[in-house]
Tab-separated table of C-alpha atoms and ligand atoms in Angstrom:
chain	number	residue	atom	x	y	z
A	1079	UNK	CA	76.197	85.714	88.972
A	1080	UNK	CA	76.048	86.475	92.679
A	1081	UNK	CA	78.129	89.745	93.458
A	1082	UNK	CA	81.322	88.838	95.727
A	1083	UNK	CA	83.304	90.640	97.702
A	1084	UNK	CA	86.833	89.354	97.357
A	1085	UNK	CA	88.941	92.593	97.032
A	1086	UNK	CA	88.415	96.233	97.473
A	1087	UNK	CA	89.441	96.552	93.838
A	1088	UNK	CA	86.116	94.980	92.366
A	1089	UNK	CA	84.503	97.945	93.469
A	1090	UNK	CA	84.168	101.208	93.036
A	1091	UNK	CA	85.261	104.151	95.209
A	1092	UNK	CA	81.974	105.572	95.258
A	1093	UNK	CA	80.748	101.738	96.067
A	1094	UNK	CA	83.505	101.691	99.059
A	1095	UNK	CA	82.259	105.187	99.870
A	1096	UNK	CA	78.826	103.893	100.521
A	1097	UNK	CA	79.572	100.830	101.786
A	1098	UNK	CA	82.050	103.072	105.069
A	1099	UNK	CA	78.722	105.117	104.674
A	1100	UNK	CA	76.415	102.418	105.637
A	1101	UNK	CA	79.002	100.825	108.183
A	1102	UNK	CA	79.030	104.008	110.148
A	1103	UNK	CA	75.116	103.930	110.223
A	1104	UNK	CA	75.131	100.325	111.655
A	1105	UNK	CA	77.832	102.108	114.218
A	1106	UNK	CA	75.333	105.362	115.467
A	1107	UNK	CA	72.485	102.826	115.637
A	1108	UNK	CA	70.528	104.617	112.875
A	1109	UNK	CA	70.110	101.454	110.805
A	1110	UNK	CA	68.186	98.355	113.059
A	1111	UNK	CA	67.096	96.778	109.724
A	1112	UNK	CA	67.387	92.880	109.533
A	1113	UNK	CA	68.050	92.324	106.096
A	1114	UNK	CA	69.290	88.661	107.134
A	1115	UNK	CA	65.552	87.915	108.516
A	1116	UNK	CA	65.061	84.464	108.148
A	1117	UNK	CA	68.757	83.870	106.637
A	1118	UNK	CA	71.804	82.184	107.163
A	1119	UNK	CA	75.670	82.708	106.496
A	1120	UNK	CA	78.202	80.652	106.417
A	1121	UNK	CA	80.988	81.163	107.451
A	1122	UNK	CA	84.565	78.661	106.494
A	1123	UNK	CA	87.860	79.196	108.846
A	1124	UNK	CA	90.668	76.958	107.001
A	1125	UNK	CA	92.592	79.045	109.936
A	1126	UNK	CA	92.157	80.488	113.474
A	1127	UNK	CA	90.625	83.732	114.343
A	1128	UNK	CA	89.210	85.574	117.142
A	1129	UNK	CA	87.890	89.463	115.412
A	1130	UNK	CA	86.814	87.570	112.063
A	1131	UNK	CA	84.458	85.103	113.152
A	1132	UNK	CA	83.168	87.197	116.394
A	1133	UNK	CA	82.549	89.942	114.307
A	1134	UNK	CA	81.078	87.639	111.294
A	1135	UNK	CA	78.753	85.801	113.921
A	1136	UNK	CA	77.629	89.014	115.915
A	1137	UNK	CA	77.000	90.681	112.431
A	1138	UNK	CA	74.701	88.434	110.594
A	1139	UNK	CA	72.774	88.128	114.559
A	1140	UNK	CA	72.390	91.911	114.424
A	1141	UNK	CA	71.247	91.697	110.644
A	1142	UNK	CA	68.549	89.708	111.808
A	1143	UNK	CA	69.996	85.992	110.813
A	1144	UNK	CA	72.063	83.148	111.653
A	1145	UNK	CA	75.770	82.109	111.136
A	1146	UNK	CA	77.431	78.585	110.754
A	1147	UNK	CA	80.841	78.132	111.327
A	1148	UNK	CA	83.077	75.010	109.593
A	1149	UNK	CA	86.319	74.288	109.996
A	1150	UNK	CA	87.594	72.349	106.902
A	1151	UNK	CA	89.863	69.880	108.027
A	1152	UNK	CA	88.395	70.083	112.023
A	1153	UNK	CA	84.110	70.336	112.383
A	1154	UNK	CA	83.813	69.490	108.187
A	1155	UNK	CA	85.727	67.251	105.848
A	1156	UNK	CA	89.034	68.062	104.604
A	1157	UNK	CA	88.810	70.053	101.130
A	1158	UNK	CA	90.245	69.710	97.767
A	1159	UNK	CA	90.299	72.581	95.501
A	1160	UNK	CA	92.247	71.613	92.354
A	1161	UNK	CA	90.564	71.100	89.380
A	1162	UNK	CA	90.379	67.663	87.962
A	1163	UNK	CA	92.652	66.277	91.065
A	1164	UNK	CA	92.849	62.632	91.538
A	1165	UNK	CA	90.959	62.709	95.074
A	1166	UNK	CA	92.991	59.663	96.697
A	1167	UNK	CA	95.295	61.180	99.161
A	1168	UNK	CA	93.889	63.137	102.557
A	1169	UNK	CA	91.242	64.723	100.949
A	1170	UNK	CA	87.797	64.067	101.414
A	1171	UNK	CA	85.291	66.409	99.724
A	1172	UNK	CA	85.792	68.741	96.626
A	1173	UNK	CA	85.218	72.501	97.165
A	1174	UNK	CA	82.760	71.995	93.713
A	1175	UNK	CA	80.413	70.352	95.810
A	1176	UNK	CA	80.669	71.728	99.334
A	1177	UNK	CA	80.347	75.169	97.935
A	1178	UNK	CA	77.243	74.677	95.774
A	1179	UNK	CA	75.392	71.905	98.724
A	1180	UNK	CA	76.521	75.171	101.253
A	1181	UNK	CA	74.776	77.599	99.044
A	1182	UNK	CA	71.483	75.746	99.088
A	1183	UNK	CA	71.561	76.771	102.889
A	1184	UNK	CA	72.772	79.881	103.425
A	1185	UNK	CA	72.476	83.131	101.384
A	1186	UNK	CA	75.905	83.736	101.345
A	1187	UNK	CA	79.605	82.176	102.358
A	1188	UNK	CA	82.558	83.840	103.637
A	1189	UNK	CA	85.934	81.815	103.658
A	1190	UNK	CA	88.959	82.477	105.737
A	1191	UNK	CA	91.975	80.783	103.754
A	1192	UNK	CA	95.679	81.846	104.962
A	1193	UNK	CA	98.536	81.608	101.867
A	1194	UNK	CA	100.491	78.109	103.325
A	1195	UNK	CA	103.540	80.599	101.695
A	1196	UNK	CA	105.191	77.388	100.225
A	1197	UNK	CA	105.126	78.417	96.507
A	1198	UNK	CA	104.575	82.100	95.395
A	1199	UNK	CA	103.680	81.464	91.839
A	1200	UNK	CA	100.476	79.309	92.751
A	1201	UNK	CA	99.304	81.395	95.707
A	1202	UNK	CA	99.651	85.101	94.972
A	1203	UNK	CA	96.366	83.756	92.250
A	1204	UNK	CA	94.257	82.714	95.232
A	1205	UNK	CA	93.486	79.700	94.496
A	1206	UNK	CA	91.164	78.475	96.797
A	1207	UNK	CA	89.350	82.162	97.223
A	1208	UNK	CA	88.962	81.580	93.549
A	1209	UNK	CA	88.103	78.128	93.818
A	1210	UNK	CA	84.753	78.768	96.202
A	1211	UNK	CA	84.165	82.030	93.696
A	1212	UNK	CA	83.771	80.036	90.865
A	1213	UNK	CA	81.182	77.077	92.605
A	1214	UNK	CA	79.375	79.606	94.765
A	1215	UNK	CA	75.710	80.689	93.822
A	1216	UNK	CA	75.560	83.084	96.438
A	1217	UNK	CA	77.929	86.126	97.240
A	1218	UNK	CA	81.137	85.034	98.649
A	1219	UNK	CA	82.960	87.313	101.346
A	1220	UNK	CA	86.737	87.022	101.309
A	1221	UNK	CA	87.859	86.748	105.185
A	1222	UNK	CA	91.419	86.792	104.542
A	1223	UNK	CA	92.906	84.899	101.530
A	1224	UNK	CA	96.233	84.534	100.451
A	1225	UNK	CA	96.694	87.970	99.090
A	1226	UNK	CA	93.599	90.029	100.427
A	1227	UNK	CA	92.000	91.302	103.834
A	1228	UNK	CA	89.531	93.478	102.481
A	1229	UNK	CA	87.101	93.447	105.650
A	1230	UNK	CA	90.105	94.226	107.470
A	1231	UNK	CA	91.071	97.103	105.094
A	1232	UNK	CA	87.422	98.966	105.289
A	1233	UNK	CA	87.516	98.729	108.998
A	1234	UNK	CA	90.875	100.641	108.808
A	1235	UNK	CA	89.612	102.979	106.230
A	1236	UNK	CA	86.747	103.470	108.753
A	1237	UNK	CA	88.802	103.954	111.630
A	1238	UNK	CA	90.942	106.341	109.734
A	1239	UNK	CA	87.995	108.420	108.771
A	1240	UNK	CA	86.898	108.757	112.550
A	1241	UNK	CA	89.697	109.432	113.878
A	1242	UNK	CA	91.190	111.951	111.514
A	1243	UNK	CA	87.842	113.300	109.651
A	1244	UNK	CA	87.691	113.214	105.595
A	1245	UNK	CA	89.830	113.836	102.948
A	1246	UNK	CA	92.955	112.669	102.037
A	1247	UNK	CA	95.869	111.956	104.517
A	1248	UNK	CA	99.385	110.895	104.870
A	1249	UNK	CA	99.411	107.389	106.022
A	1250	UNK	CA	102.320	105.295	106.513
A	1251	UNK	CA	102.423	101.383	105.986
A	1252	UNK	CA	105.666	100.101	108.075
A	1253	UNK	CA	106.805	96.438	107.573
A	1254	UNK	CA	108.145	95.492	111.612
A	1255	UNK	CA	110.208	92.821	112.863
A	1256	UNK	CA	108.355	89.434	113.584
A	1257	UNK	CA	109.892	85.733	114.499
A	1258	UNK	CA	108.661	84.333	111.701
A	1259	UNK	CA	107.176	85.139	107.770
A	1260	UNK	CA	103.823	86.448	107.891
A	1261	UNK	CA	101.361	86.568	104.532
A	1262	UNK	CA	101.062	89.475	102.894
A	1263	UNK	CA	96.934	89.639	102.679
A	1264	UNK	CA	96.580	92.604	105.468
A	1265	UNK	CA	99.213	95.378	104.026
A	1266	UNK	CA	98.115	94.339	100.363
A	1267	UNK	CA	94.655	95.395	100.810
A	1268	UNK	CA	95.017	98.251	103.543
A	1269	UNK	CA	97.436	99.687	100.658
A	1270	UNK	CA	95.331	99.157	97.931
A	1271	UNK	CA	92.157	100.837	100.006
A	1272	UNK	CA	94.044	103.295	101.040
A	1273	UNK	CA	95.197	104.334	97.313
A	1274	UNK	CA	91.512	103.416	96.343
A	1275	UNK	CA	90.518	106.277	98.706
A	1276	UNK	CA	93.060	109.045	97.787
A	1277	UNK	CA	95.339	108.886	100.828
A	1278	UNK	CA	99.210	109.778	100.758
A	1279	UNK	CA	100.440	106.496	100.934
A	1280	UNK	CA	103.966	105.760	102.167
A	1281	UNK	CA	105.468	102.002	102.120
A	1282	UNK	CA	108.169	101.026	104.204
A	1283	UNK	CA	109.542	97.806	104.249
A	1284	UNK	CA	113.578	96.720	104.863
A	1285	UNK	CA	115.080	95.371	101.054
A	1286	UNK	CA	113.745	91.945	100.050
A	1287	UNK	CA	110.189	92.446	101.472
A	1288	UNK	CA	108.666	94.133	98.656
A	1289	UNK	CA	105.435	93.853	98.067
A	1290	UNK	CA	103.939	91.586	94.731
A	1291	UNK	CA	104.590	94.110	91.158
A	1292	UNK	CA	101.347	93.366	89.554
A	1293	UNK	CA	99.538	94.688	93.043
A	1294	UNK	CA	102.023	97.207	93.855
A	1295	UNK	CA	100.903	98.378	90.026
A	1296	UNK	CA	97.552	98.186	91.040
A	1297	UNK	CA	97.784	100.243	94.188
A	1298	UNK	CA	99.638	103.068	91.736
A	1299	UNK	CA	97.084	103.358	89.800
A	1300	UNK	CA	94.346	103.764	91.953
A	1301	UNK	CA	96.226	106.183	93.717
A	1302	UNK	CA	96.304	108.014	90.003
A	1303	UNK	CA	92.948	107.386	89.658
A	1304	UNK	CA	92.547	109.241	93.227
A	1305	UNK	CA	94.178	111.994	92.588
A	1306	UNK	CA	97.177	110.695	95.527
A	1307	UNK	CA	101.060	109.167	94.962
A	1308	UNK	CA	102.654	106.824	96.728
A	1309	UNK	CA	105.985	106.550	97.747
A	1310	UNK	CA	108.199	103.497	98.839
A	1311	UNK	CA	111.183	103.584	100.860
A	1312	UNK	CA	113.362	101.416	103.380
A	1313	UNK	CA	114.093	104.341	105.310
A	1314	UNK	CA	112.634	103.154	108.501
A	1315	UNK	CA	112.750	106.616	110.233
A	1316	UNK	CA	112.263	109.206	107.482
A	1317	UNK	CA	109.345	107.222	106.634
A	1318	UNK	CA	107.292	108.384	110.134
A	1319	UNK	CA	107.773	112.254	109.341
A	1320	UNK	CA	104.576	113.706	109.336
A	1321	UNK	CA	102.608	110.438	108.772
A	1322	UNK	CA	99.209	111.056	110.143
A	1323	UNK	CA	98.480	107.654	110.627
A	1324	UNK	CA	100.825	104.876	111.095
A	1325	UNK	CA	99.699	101.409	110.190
A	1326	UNK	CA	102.231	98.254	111.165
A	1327	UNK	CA	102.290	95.152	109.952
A	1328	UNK	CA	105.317	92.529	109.417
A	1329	UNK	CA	105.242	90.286	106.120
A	1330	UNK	CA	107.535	88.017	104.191
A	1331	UNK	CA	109.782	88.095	101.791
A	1332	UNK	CA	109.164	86.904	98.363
A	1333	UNK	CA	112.533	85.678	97.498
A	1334	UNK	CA	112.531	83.341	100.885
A	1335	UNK	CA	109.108	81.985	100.295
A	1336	UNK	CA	108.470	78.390	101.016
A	1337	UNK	CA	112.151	78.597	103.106
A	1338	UNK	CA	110.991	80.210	106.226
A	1339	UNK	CA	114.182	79.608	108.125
A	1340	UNK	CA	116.361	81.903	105.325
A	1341	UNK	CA	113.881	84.563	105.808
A	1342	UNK	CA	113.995	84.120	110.035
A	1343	UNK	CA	117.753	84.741	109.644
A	1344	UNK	CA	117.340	87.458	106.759
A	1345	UNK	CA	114.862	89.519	108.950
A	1346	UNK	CA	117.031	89.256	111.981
A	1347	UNK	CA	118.920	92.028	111.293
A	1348	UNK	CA	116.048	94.221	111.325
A	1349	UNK	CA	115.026	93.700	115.025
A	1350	UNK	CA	115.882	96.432	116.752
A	1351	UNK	CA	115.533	99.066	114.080
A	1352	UNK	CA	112.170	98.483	112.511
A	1353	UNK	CA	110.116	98.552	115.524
A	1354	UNK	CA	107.149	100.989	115.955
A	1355	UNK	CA	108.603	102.844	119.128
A	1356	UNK	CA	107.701	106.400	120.832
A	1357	UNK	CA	110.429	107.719	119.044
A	1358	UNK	CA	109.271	106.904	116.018
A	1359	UNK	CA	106.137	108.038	116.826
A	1360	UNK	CA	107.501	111.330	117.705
A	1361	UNK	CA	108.481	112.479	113.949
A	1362	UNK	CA	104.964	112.124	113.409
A	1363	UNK	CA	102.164	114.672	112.760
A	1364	UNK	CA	100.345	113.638	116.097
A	1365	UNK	CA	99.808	110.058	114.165
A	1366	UNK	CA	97.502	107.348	115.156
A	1367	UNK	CA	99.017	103.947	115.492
A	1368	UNK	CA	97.145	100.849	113.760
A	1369	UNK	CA	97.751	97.365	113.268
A	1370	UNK	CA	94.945	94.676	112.737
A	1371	UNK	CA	95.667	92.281	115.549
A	1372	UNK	CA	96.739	89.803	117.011
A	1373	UNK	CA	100.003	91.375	117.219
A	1374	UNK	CA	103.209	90.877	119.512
A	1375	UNK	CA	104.085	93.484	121.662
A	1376	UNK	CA	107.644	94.669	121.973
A	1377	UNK	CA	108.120	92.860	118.657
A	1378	UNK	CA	105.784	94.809	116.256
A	1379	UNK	CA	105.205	97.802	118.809
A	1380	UNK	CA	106.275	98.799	122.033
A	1381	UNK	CA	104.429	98.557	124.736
A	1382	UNK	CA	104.549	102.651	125.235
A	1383	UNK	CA	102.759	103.114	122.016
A	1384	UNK	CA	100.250	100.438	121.875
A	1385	UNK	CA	99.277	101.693	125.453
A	1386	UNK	CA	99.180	105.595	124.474
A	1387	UNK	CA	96.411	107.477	123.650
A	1388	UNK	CA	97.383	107.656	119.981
A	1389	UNK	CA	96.780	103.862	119.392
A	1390	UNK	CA	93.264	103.437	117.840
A	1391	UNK	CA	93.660	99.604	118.096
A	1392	UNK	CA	90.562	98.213	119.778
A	1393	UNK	CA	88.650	100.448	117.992
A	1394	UNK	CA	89.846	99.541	114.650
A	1395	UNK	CA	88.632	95.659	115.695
A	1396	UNK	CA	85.526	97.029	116.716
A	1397	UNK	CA	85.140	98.601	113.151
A	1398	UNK	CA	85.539	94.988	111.920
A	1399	UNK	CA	81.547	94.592	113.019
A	1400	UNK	CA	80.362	97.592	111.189
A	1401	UNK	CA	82.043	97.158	108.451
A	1402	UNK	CA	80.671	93.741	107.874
A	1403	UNK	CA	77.452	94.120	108.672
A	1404	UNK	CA	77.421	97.073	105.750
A	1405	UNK	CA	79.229	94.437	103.997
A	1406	UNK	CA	76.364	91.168	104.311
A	1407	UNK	CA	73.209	93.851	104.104
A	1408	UNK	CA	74.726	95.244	100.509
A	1409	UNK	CA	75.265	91.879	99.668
A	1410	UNK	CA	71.816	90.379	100.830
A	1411	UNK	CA	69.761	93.291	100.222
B	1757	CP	N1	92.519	91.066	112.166
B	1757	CP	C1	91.986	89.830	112.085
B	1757	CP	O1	91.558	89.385	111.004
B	1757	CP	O2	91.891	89.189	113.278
B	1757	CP	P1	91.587	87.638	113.447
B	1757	CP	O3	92.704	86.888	112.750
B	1757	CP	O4	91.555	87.413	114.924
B	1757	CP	O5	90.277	87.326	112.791
């Protein structure tokens, strides 16, 4: 079986360790190997991106190898991932064979596949993440699924690291006003890497937006594991004192899944108060400010703190790169 990797919490922390390790050594240009000489990835976007797939493509051209990109639904045919599904609506190929005829190409896939957040149940299991797992013969990199970012999540554990040195630190996860319901795959796996790496970890998020049990579980016991607690609160302004690193992201709500509209008017009444803002940023202990991109200024963070010196932003994308490229070469090695 080809080794995946699909979520932080298949592997180790000494694995993660080495992996930020190896991704920093890509970074100081101390590692020109090309283990992708001669090789291929591809890479499938059910959705749109701009740090993914730039990062992706650059990567596996610095490793020494090629990337194709396909667009299920756009540049390939339209996908079907249920088992034993009668193929005769808007479907055209089965991910059973597109995985396995993709495999015989390229030495590994990575798939980008957003939850559709119409029914909870099915996605929080990751269906079609688990789906291309199952067919693939080669190692399959998770590019944001349903419930996990985990490239995302080692760039941030990266960028952490950089900015703030080793060891453990207090690092805040704030849910933040957005129009509309957002999946929940970015804070799910920059908790769950955070915990997996010993850090403080405090989760803020209004009532209703709570994070899925079983993973919330999860992310307590790796923080056991680690030696670190985490703490969950809806106080949106307690939660910034002393945070050394502030990480934003909005989300929805479980109990308005698949009814975006109830959660729009739910969330409304969180505008002006769960906002990253300077004074916010204030209670801090000097904190860096995060977020993963895209992300809407004025909305998620004001344009005063995005701006300032403490947000670490671009380079956090830029970690994306090394991060991957530590990823593919462990992978492909
Ligand atoms: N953070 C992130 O995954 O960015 P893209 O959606 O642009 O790939």
């Amino acid at each position: 079986m080809p080794r995946d990797f699909l979520n932080t919490a298949d592997w180790t922390r000494e694995e993660l360790e080495g992996l930020l390790a190896a991704a920093s050594r890509f970074k100081r240009g101390e590692d020109a190997s090309k283990p992708l000489a001669g090789r291929s990835v591809a890479l499938v976007f059910f959705n749109p991106s701009l740090r993914t797939r730039a990062s992706m493509q650059v990567g596996a051209y610095e490793l020494g190898g090629n990337s194709v990109v396909l667009e299920p639904g756009g540049t390939s045919w339209t996908l079907e991932h249920r088992e034993g599904a009668v193929m005769d609506g808007d479907k055209t190929e089965h991910v059973a064979e597109f995985v396995r005829v993709l495999g015989r190409y390229s030495a590994a896939i990575g798939v980008r596949t957003f939850a559709p957040m119409k029914d909870w149940d099915e996605e929080r299991l990751d269906p079609v993440l688990a789906a291309f797992a199952k067919y693939a013969e080669v190692p399959v990199i998770n590019l944001e699924s349903a419930m996990h970012h985990p490239c995302q999540a080692m760039a941030d554990m990266l960028t952490v690291r950089e900015k703030l040195g080793e060891g453990k630190k207090r690092v805040l996860l704030t849910w933040a006003w957005h129009p509309k319901p957002l999946p929940m795959a970015v804070p799910n796996s920059f908790a769950l890497a955070a915990a997996q790496l010993g850090h403080e970890l405090t989760i803020a998020h209004p009532p209703g937006y709570e994070l899925d049990e079983e993973l919330v579980a999860e992310i307590n016991r790796q923080a056991f594991d680690a030696g670190a607690k985490v703490t969950v609160t809806d106080d949106v302004e307690e939660a910034f004192d002393g945070a050394q690193v502030v990480y934003a992201k909005s989300w929805g709500g479980r109990m308005f899944y698949g009814d975006p509209a109830d959660d729009v008017e739910e969330r409304a009444q969180y505008r002006r108060q769960w906002i990253v803002d300077a004074e916010k940023m204030r209670r801090t202990d000097g904190g860096i400010f995060m977020h993963c991109l895209p992300v809407r200024r004025n909305c998620i963070v004001t344009d005063e703190v995005i701006d300032s010196p403490a947000s670490v932003v671009i380079d956090e994308a830029e970690n994306r790169l090394h991060v991957q490229k530590a990823i593919m070469a462990r992978l492909l090695a």
